[in-house]
Amino acid sequence: MASSRIIIFSVLLLSIFSLSSSAQPSFRPKALLLPVTKDPSTLQYTTVINQRTPLVPASVVFDLGGREFWVDCDQGYVSTTYRSPRCNSAVCSRAGSIACGTCFSPPRPGCSNNTCGAFPDNSITGWATSGEFALDVVSIQSTNGSNPGRFVKIPNLIFSCGSTSLLKGLAKGAVGMAGMGRHNIGLPLQFAAAFSFNRKFAVCLTSGRGVAFFGNGPYVFLPGIQISRLQKTPLLINPGTTVFEFSKGEKSPEYFIGVTAIKIVEKTLPIDPTLLKINASTGIGGTKISSVNPYTVLESSIYKAFTSEFIRQAAARSIKRVASVKPFGACFSTKNVGVTRLGYAVPEIQLVLHSKDVVWRIFGANSMVSVSDDVICLGFVDGGVNPGASVVRVPVGG
Ligand SMILES: *[C@@H]1O[C@H](CO)[C@@H](O)[C@H](O)[C@H]1NC(C)=O
Ligand SMILES: *[C@@H]1O[C@H](CO)[C@@H](O)[C@H](O)[C@H]1NC(C)=O
Ligand SMILES: *[C@@H]1O[C@H](CO)[C@@H](O)[C@H](O)[C@H]1NC(C)=O
């Protein structure tokens, strides 16, 4: 085992282009921040959003591709500032609501009449329930990029009300999900609209304490570590949708990147090139970036080519393969594996992006998962023959 521990983290910078309106409170922050923490038991990322009157810290799962912010309104939602938008109002159309709801129970948050219907979904389990769109106040910490600043309020943040059953599968204590997707009511665009800042955000996901910045940089993630020179690749829009989605015809809120080839060291894997492209009519294929999968998921034929090449190159380095440990298909003894600044010295994985010189390199620290003191596994899993996106890349941990 390595005696000195290092922190490997991945940074995602996302620019979103979309139209939105703005409302401007008096103090105008340049950027906002949210803490992002990895839950060790589910490997989900969680954040805390202060919402309602009086303010309640709502722990929610951070969902990079999520369409909207949703919380459980069945239990414990108490707020004097909860409002439900009327059917066919501007809020309902901004939220993309296609239904008008009636609720046959006593009125309470999550149960209103003549309000726009929502279908909040749990992107971890794939479940969705019907609910309603709503508005309430949130309070978010501002930042100048290097130091946290005062909390600022957004009086009418749009979110959707889900039910308690939708929380199944989420990290302990989570009361909903914070959707960071590219939809108008995703949190990045709502934050940008509230304070008229640039439609940009940056996420640093680590196995410990990470952070998400909304607005303009600088982005100082750790004291002294500023992100400036990064390789960039365009985000792609998936015109179809690969998430559970009732609003037919809506573009996917998820972020896709254009992986054009996958290499292990110098060897390019033989992959059916259509799998790497997004099929414009079905939305299937391509590579999406996800924060809700614990490990990178590969379509079956890609997975097979990938693991067999990795195993071959590991063997050539005298790395001994051992029995697989689920959910992984390729595990190794650590005995003959060196340790470098970038983790275990295993074959390097490369995701080649829009041009040959723009490569997302994945070293041992991010490709291997320790399953016991002397066994490490290739942290990629088989997504089956029809996983939606062909590659679901998680930024940290394989
Ligand atoms: C909604 O309207 C229905 C029918 O008029 C009524 O029975 C119900 O109690 C109302 N619900 C709420 C939440 O006001
Ligand atoms: C941010 O604020 C801190 C403390 O108020 C200050 O020392 C620092 O120079 C500021 N940084 C920038 C980039 O404005
Ligand atoms: C997209 O998927 C449809 C339906 O499966 C198929 O007919 C079509 O050929 C695909 N398009 C491309 C470019 O692969």
Coordinates of C-alpha atoms and ligand atoms in Angstrom, one line a residue:
M1 CA 0.0 0.0 0.0
A2 CA 1.1 3.5 -0.6
S3 CA 2.5 5.2 2.4
S4 CA 1.7 8.7 1.4
R5 CA -1.9 9.3 0.3
I6 CA -2.8 11.6 -2.5
I7 CA -6.0 13.2 -3.5
I8 CA -7.0 12.6 -7.1
F9 CA -9.9 14.5 -8.3
S10 CA -11.6 15.3 -11.5
V11 CA -12.9 18.6 -12.5
L12 CA -15.7 19.2 -14.9
L13 CA -16.4 22.6 -16.4
L14 CA -19.7 22.8 -18.1
S15 CA -21.1 25.6 -20.1
I16 CA -24.8 25.6 -20.7
F17 CA -26.6 27.6 -23.4
S18 CA -30.2 28.2 -22.9
L19 CA -32.6 31.1 -22.6
S20 CA -33.9 32.2 -19.3
S21 CA -35.4 35.2 -17.6
S22 CA -33.9 36.9 -14.6
A23 CA -35.0 38.4 -11.2
Q24 CA -32.4 40.4 -9.4
P25 CA -32.1 40.6 -5.6
S26 CA -30.1 43.5 -4.2
F27 CA -26.7 41.9 -3.4
R28 CA -25.5 40.3 -6.5
P29 CA -23.0 37.5 -6.1
K30 CA -20.6 36.6 -8.9
A31 CA -20.7 33.0 -8.1
L32 CA -22.3 30.5 -5.8
L33 CA -21.1 27.3 -4.3
L34 CA -22.5 24.1 -3.0
P35 CA -20.5 21.5 -1.0
V36 CA -20.5 18.0 -2.6
T37 CA -19.7 15.0 -0.4
K38 CA -19.4 11.4 -1.3
D39 CA -21.6 9.1 0.7
P40 CA -19.2 6.1 1.5
S41 CA -22.0 3.5 1.6
T42 CA -23.9 4.2 -1.6
L43 CA -21.0 6.1 -3.4
Q44 CA -23.5 8.8 -4.3
Y45 CA -22.6 12.4 -4.1
T46 CA -24.8 14.6 -1.8
T47 CA -25.2 18.3 -1.3
V48 CA -27.2 20.4 1.1
I49 CA -29.6 23.0 -0.1
N50 CA -31.2 25.3 2.5
Q51 CA -34.8 25.7 1.5
R52 CA -38.2 26.9 2.9
T53 CA -39.3 29.3 5.6
P54 CA -38.0 28.7 8.2
L55 CA -34.9 27.4 6.3
V56 CA -34.3 23.7 6.5
P57 CA -31.0 22.2 5.3
A58 CA -32.2 19.6 2.8
S59 CA -29.7 16.9 2.1
V60 CA -30.1 15.8 -1.5
V61 CA -28.3 13.6 -4.0
F62 CA -26.2 15.6 -6.5
D63 CA -27.3 14.5 -10.0
L64 CA -25.3 16.0 -12.8
G65 CA -27.7 14.9 -15.5
G66 CA -30.9 15.5 -13.5
R67 CA -33.6 17.6 -15.0
E68 CA -34.7 19.5 -11.9
F69 CA -34.5 19.8 -8.1
W70 CA -37.0 17.6 -6.4
V71 CA -37.8 16.8 -2.8
D72 CA -40.2 14.7 -0.8
C73 CA -43.2 16.8 0.1
D74 CA -45.2 14.0 1.7
Q75 CA -43.3 14.1 4.9
G76 CA -42.1 17.0 6.9
Y77 CA -42.4 19.7 4.3
V78 CA -43.4 22.8 6.3
S79 CA -42.9 26.3 4.8
T80 CA -44.8 29.5 4.9
T81 CA -43.4 30.5 1.5
Y82 CA -44.4 27.4 -0.5
R83 CA -46.4 28.4 -3.6
S84 CA -47.9 26.4 -6.3
P85 CA -47.9 27.9 -9.8
R86 CA -51.2 28.0 -11.6
C87 CA -51.8 25.7 -14.6
N88 CA -50.6 27.3 -17.9
S89 CA -48.7 30.0 -16.1
A90 CA -45.2 31.1 -17.2
V91 CA -43.6 29.0 -14.5
C92 CA -45.4 25.9 -15.7
S93 CA -44.3 26.4 -19.3
R94 CA -40.7 27.1 -18.2
A95 CA -40.8 23.9 -16.2
G96 CA -42.0 22.1 -19.3
S97 CA -45.1 20.8 -17.6
I98 CA -47.7 19.2 -19.8
A99 CA -50.3 18.3 -17.2
C100 CA -52.7 20.2 -14.9
G101 CA -53.1 18.5 -11.5
T102 CA -55.9 18.0 -9.1
C103 CA -55.3 16.5 -5.6
F104 CA -58.1 14.8 -3.7
S105 CA -56.7 15.2 -0.2
P106 CA -56.5 18.1 2.2
P107 CA -54.3 20.9 0.7
R108 CA -50.6 20.8 1.8
P109 CA -47.3 21.3 0.0
G110 CA -47.4 18.7 -2.8
C111 CA -51.2 18.6 -2.9
S112 CA -52.7 21.6 -4.6
N113 CA -55.4 22.0 -7.2
N114 CA -55.0 23.7 -10.6
T115 CA -51.2 23.5 -10.5
C116 CA -48.9 22.1 -13.0
G117 CA -48.1 18.4 -12.8
A118 CA -44.5 17.1 -12.5
F119 CA -42.9 13.7 -12.9
P120 CA -39.9 13.9 -10.6
D121 CA -37.6 10.9 -11.2
N122 CA -35.0 9.0 -9.2
S123 CA -32.2 8.5 -11.7
I124 CA -30.6 5.9 -9.5
T125 CA -33.5 3.5 -9.4
G126 CA -35.2 4.7 -12.6
W127 CA -38.5 5.3 -10.7
A128 CA -40.7 8.3 -11.1
T129 CA -43.9 9.4 -9.4
S130 CA -46.4 12.1 -10.3
G131 CA -46.1 15.2 -8.3
E132 CA -46.4 19.0 -8.7
F133 CA -44.2 21.9 -9.6
A134 CA -43.7 24.4 -6.8
L135 CA -41.8 27.5 -5.8
D136 CA -40.1 28.2 -2.6
V137 CA -37.1 30.1 -1.2
V138 CA -33.6 28.7 -1.1
S139 CA -30.5 30.2 0.5
I140 CA -27.1 29.4 -1.2
Q141 CA -23.6 30.5 -0.2
S142 CA -21.9 32.9 -2.5
T143 CA -18.2 32.9 -3.3
N144 CA -15.6 35.1 -4.9
G145 CA -13.9 31.9 -6.2
S146 CA -11.5 31.5 -3.4
N147 CA -13.4 32.3 -0.2
P148 CA -16.9 31.5 0.7
G149 CA -19.1 34.6 1.2
R150 CA -22.5 35.4 2.6
F151 CA -25.6 33.4 1.9
V152 CA -28.0 34.8 -0.7
K153 CA -31.6 34.0 -1.1
I154 CA -33.5 33.1 -4.3
P155 CA -37.1 33.7 -3.4
N156 CA -38.9 31.6 -6.0
L157 CA -36.8 28.7 -7.0
I158 CA -38.7 26.2 -9.1
F159 CA -38.6 22.6 -7.9
S160 CA -40.9 19.6 -8.0
C161 CA -42.6 17.8 -5.2
G162 CA -42.1 14.0 -5.1
S163 CA -43.3 11.4 -2.7
T164 CA -41.5 9.6 0.1
S165 CA -41.5 6.3 -1.9
L166 CA -39.3 8.0 -4.5
L167 CA -36.5 8.3 -1.9
K168 CA -35.8 4.6 -2.1
G169 CA -32.3 3.9 -3.2
L170 CA -30.9 7.3 -2.2
A171 CA -28.1 7.9 0.3
K172 CA -29.2 7.9 4.0
G173 CA -30.9 11.1 5.0
A174 CA -31.4 12.4 1.5
V175 CA -34.8 14.0 0.9
G176 CA -34.6 14.4 -2.9
M177 CA -32.2 15.1 -5.7
A178 CA -30.5 18.2 -7.0
G179 CA -30.7 18.1 -10.8
M180 CA -27.8 19.9 -12.4
G181 CA -28.9 19.1 -16.0
R182 CA -29.2 21.5 -18.9
H183 CA -32.9 22.0 -18.6
N184 CA -34.2 25.5 -17.9
I185 CA -35.2 24.5 -14.4
G186 CA -32.0 22.6 -13.7
L187 CA -30.2 24.4 -10.8
P188 CA -27.3 25.8 -12.8
L189 CA -29.7 27.8 -15.1
Q190 CA -31.9 28.9 -12.3
F191 CA -28.9 30.1 -10.3
A192 CA -27.5 31.9 -13.3
A193 CA -30.9 33.5 -14.1
A194 CA -31.4 34.6 -10.5
F195 CA -28.2 36.6 -10.4
S196 CA -27.5 37.2 -14.1
F197 CA -24.2 35.5 -14.1
N198 CA -22.7 33.4 -16.9
R199 CA -24.2 30.1 -17.6
K200 CA -21.2 28.1 -16.4
F201 CA -20.5 25.8 -13.6
A202 CA -17.6 23.7 -12.4
V203 CA -17.7 20.6 -10.3
C204 CA -14.9 19.0 -8.3
L205 CA -15.9 15.5 -7.3
T206 CA -13.6 13.7 -4.9
S207 CA -13.9 10.8 -2.6
G208 CA -14.0 13.2 0.3
R209 CA -15.2 16.8 0.3
G210 CA -15.9 18.3 -3.1
V211 CA -17.5 21.5 -4.3
A212 CA -19.6 22.8 -7.2
F213 CA -19.2 26.4 -8.4
F214 CA -21.9 28.2 -10.3
G215 CA -21.0 31.3 -12.3
N216 CA -17.7 32.8 -13.2
G217 CA -14.3 31.7 -12.0
P218 CA -11.7 31.7 -10.6
Y219 CA -12.3 28.3 -9.3
V220 CA -10.1 27.6 -6.3
F221 CA -10.9 24.1 -5.3
L222 CA -8.4 23.6 -2.5
P223 CA -6.2 26.2 -1.0
G224 CA -3.5 26.9 -3.6
I225 CA -5.0 24.7 -6.3
Q226 CA -6.6 26.8 -9.0
I227 CA -8.0 25.3 -12.1
S228 CA -6.8 27.2 -15.1
R229 CA -5.3 25.1 -17.9
L230 CA -7.7 22.3 -18.7
Q231 CA -8.2 20.3 -21.7
K232 CA -11.6 21.1 -23.2
T233 CA -14.0 19.2 -25.2
P234 CA -17.5 20.3 -26.4
L235 CA -20.5 19.1 -24.6
L236 CA -22.9 17.4 -27.0
I237 CA -26.7 17.6 -26.9
N238 CA -28.6 14.4 -27.0
P239 CA -31.8 15.2 -28.9
G240 CA -33.5 12.1 -27.6
T241 CA -33.5 11.1 -24.0
T242 CA -31.9 8.3 -22.1
V243 CA -33.4 9.0 -18.7
F244 CA -36.9 8.2 -17.5
E245 CA -38.8 11.0 -19.0
F246 CA -42.5 11.8 -19.5
S247 CA -42.1 15.0 -21.4
K248 CA -41.8 13.5 -24.8
G249 CA -39.8 15.4 -27.4
E250 CA -37.7 17.2 -24.8
K251 CA -33.9 17.1 -25.3
S252 CA -32.0 15.1 -22.7
P253 CA -30.9 17.2 -19.8
E254 CA -27.8 15.1 -19.5
Y255 CA -24.2 16.1 -20.5
F256 CA -22.6 14.1 -23.3
I257 CA -19.1 14.2 -24.6
G258 CA -17.8 12.9 -27.9
V259 CA -15.5 9.9 -27.2
T260 CA -14.2 8.8 -30.6
A261 CA -12.0 6.0 -29.5
I262 CA -10.9 4.1 -26.4
K263 CA -7.3 3.1 -26.1
I264 CA -5.4 1.0 -23.5
V265 CA -1.9 2.3 -23.7
E266 CA -1.3 2.4 -27.5
K267 CA -3.8 -0.1 -28.5
T268 CA -7.1 1.2 -29.9
L269 CA -10.0 -1.1 -29.0
P270 CA -12.1 -2.6 -31.8
I271 CA -15.4 -1.0 -31.1
D272 CA -18.5 -0.7 -33.4
P273 CA -18.2 3.1 -34.1
T274 CA -22.0 3.6 -34.2
L275 CA -22.1 2.8 -30.4
L276 CA -19.9 5.8 -29.7
K277 CA -22.3 8.1 -31.5
I278 CA -25.6 9.4 -30.3
N279 CA -28.5 8.1 -32.5
A280 CA -30.4 11.3 -33.0
S281 CA -33.8 9.6 -33.3
T282 CA -33.6 7.3 -30.4
G283 CA -31.1 9.1 -28.1
I284 CA -29.3 5.8 -27.6
G285 CA -25.5 5.5 -27.8
G286 CA -22.7 8.0 -27.0
T287 CA -20.9 8.8 -23.8
K288 CA -22.6 10.6 -21.0
I289 CA -21.1 12.0 -17.8
S290 CA -22.8 10.8 -14.7
S291 CA -22.5 11.5 -11.0
V292 CA -25.0 8.9 -10.0
N293 CA -23.4 5.7 -11.2
P294 CA -20.7 4.4 -8.8
Y295 CA -18.5 3.0 -11.6
T296 CA -18.1 3.7 -15.3
V297 CA -20.6 1.6 -17.3
L298 CA -19.8 0.1 -20.7
E299 CA -22.1 -1.4 -23.2
S300 CA -21.4 -5.2 -23.3
S301 CA -19.4 -5.5 -26.5
I302 CA -17.2 -2.5 -25.5
Y303 CA -16.9 -3.9 -22.0
K304 CA -15.6 -7.3 -23.4
A305 CA -13.1 -5.7 -25.7
F306 CA -12.0 -3.4 -22.9
T307 CA -11.5 -5.9 -20.2
S308 CA -9.8 -8.5 -22.4
E309 CA -7.3 -6.0 -23.6
F310 CA -6.7 -4.7 -20.1
I311 CA -6.2 -8.2 -18.8
R312 CA -3.8 -9.0 -21.7
Q313 CA -1.7 -5.9 -21.0
A314 CA -1.7 -6.5 -17.3
A315 CA -0.4 -10.0 -17.8
A316 CA 2.4 -8.6 -20.0
R317 CA 3.4 -6.6 -17.0
S318 CA 3.3 -9.7 -14.8
I319 CA 0.3 -8.5 -12.9
K320 CA -1.4 -11.6 -11.6
R321 CA -5.1 -11.9 -12.2
V322 CA -7.2 -13.3 -9.4
A323 CA -10.9 -14.4 -9.0
S324 CA -13.3 -11.6 -9.9
V325 CA -15.2 -9.8 -7.2
K326 CA -18.7 -8.6 -8.2
P327 CA -19.6 -6.3 -9.8
F328 CA -16.2 -6.2 -11.4
G329 CA -14.9 -8.6 -14.1
A330 CA -11.2 -8.2 -13.8
C331 CA -9.4 -8.3 -10.5
F332 CA -5.7 -8.5 -9.8
S333 CA -3.3 -9.2 -6.9
T334 CA -1.5 -6.1 -5.8
K335 CA 1.8 -8.1 -5.3
N336 CA 3.5 -7.2 -8.5
V337 CA 1.9 -3.8 -9.0
G338 CA 4.0 -0.7 -8.4
V339 CA 2.6 2.4 -7.0
T340 CA 3.2 5.8 -8.5
R341 CA 2.0 9.3 -7.9
L342 CA -0.9 8.5 -10.0
G343 CA -1.9 5.3 -8.2
Y344 CA -1.3 1.7 -9.1
A345 CA 1.0 1.3 -12.1
V346 CA -1.5 -0.4 -14.4
P347 CA -2.1 0.0 -18.1
E348 CA -3.3 3.5 -18.8
I349 CA -6.8 4.0 -20.2
Q350 CA -7.4 6.8 -22.7
L351 CA -10.7 8.2 -23.9
V352 CA -9.9 10.0 -27.1
L353 CA -12.2 13.0 -27.5
H354 CA -13.1 15.3 -30.4
S355 CA -9.5 15.4 -31.7
K356 CA -6.6 13.0 -31.4
D357 CA -4.7 15.2 -29.0
V358 CA -7.5 15.7 -26.6
V359 CA -7.5 12.7 -24.4
W360 CA -9.1 11.9 -21.1
R361 CA -6.4 9.8 -19.4
I362 CA -7.4 7.4 -16.6
F363 CA -4.5 6.2 -14.4
G364 CA -4.5 3.6 -11.7
A365 CA -5.7 6.0 -9.0
N366 CA -9.0 6.4 -10.9
S367 CA -9.3 3.1 -12.8
M368 CA -8.7 0.6 -10.0
V369 CA -10.9 -0.1 -6.9
S370 CA -9.3 -1.7 -3.9
V371 CA -11.6 -4.5 -2.8
S372 CA -9.3 -5.9 -0.1
D373 CA -5.8 -5.4 1.2
D374 CA -4.2 -7.3 -1.7
V375 CA -6.8 -7.3 -4.4
I376 CA -7.7 -4.5 -6.8
C377 CA -10.3 -4.6 -9.6
L378 CA -10.7 -2.7 -12.8
G379 CA -13.5 -0.3 -11.8
F380 CA -15.7 -0.6 -14.9
V381 CA -18.9 -2.6 -15.1
D382 CA -20.9 -4.3 -17.9
G383 CA -24.0 -2.4 -18.7
G384 CA -25.6 -5.1 -20.9
V385 CA -26.5 -4.8 -24.6
N386 CA -28.9 -1.9 -24.3
P387 CA -27.7 0.5 -21.5
G388 CA -28.9 3.7 -23.2
A389 CA -25.6 5.6 -23.4
S390 CA -22.8 3.2 -24.6
V391 CA -20.4 4.7 -22.1
V392 CA -21.5 6.2 -18.8
R393 CA -18.4 7.8 -17.4
V394 CA -18.1 8.6 -13.8
P395 CA -15.4 11.2 -13.1
V396 CA -13.9 9.4 -10.0
G397 CA -13.2 5.8 -9.1
G398 CA -13.2 3.9 -12.3
Ligands
LIG1 C1 -59.4 20.0 -5.3 O1 -60.6 20.0 -5.9 C2 -61.4 18.8 -5.6 C3 -62.7 18.9 -6.4 O2 -63.3 20.2 -6.4 C4 -61.7 18.8 -4.1 O3 -62.4 17.6 -3.8 C5 -60.4 18.7 -3.4 O4 -60.5 18.7 -2.0 C6 -59.5 19.9 -3.8 N1 -58.1 19.7 -3.3 C7 -57.4 20.6 -2.8 C8 -56.0 20.2 -2.4 O5 -57.7 21.8 -2.6
LIG2 C1 -11.9 36.8 -2.0 O1 -12.2 37.3 -0.7 C2 -11.1 37.2 0.2 C3 -11.6 37.5 1.6 O2 -12.6 38.5 1.6 C4 -10.0 38.0 -0.3 O3 -8.9 37.9 0.6 C5 -9.6 37.6 -1.7 O4 -8.6 38.4 -2.2 C6 -10.8 37.6 -2.6 N1 -10.4 36.9 -3.9 C7 -10.7 37.3 -5.1 C8 -10.3 36.5 -6.3 O5 -11.4 38.3 -5.2
LIG3 C1 -31.0 5.0 -35.1 O1 -31.9 4.0 -34.6 C2 -32.9 3.6 -35.5 C3 -33.9 2.8 -34.7 O2 -33.2 1.7 -34.0 C4 -32.3 3.0 -36.7 O3 -33.3 2.6 -37.6 C5 -31.3 3.9 -37.3 O4 -30.6 3.3 -38.4 C6 -30.3 4.4 -36.3 N1 -29.5 5.5 -37.0 C7 -28.2 5.4 -37.1 C8 -27.5 6.6 -37.7 O5 -27.5 4.5 -36.7

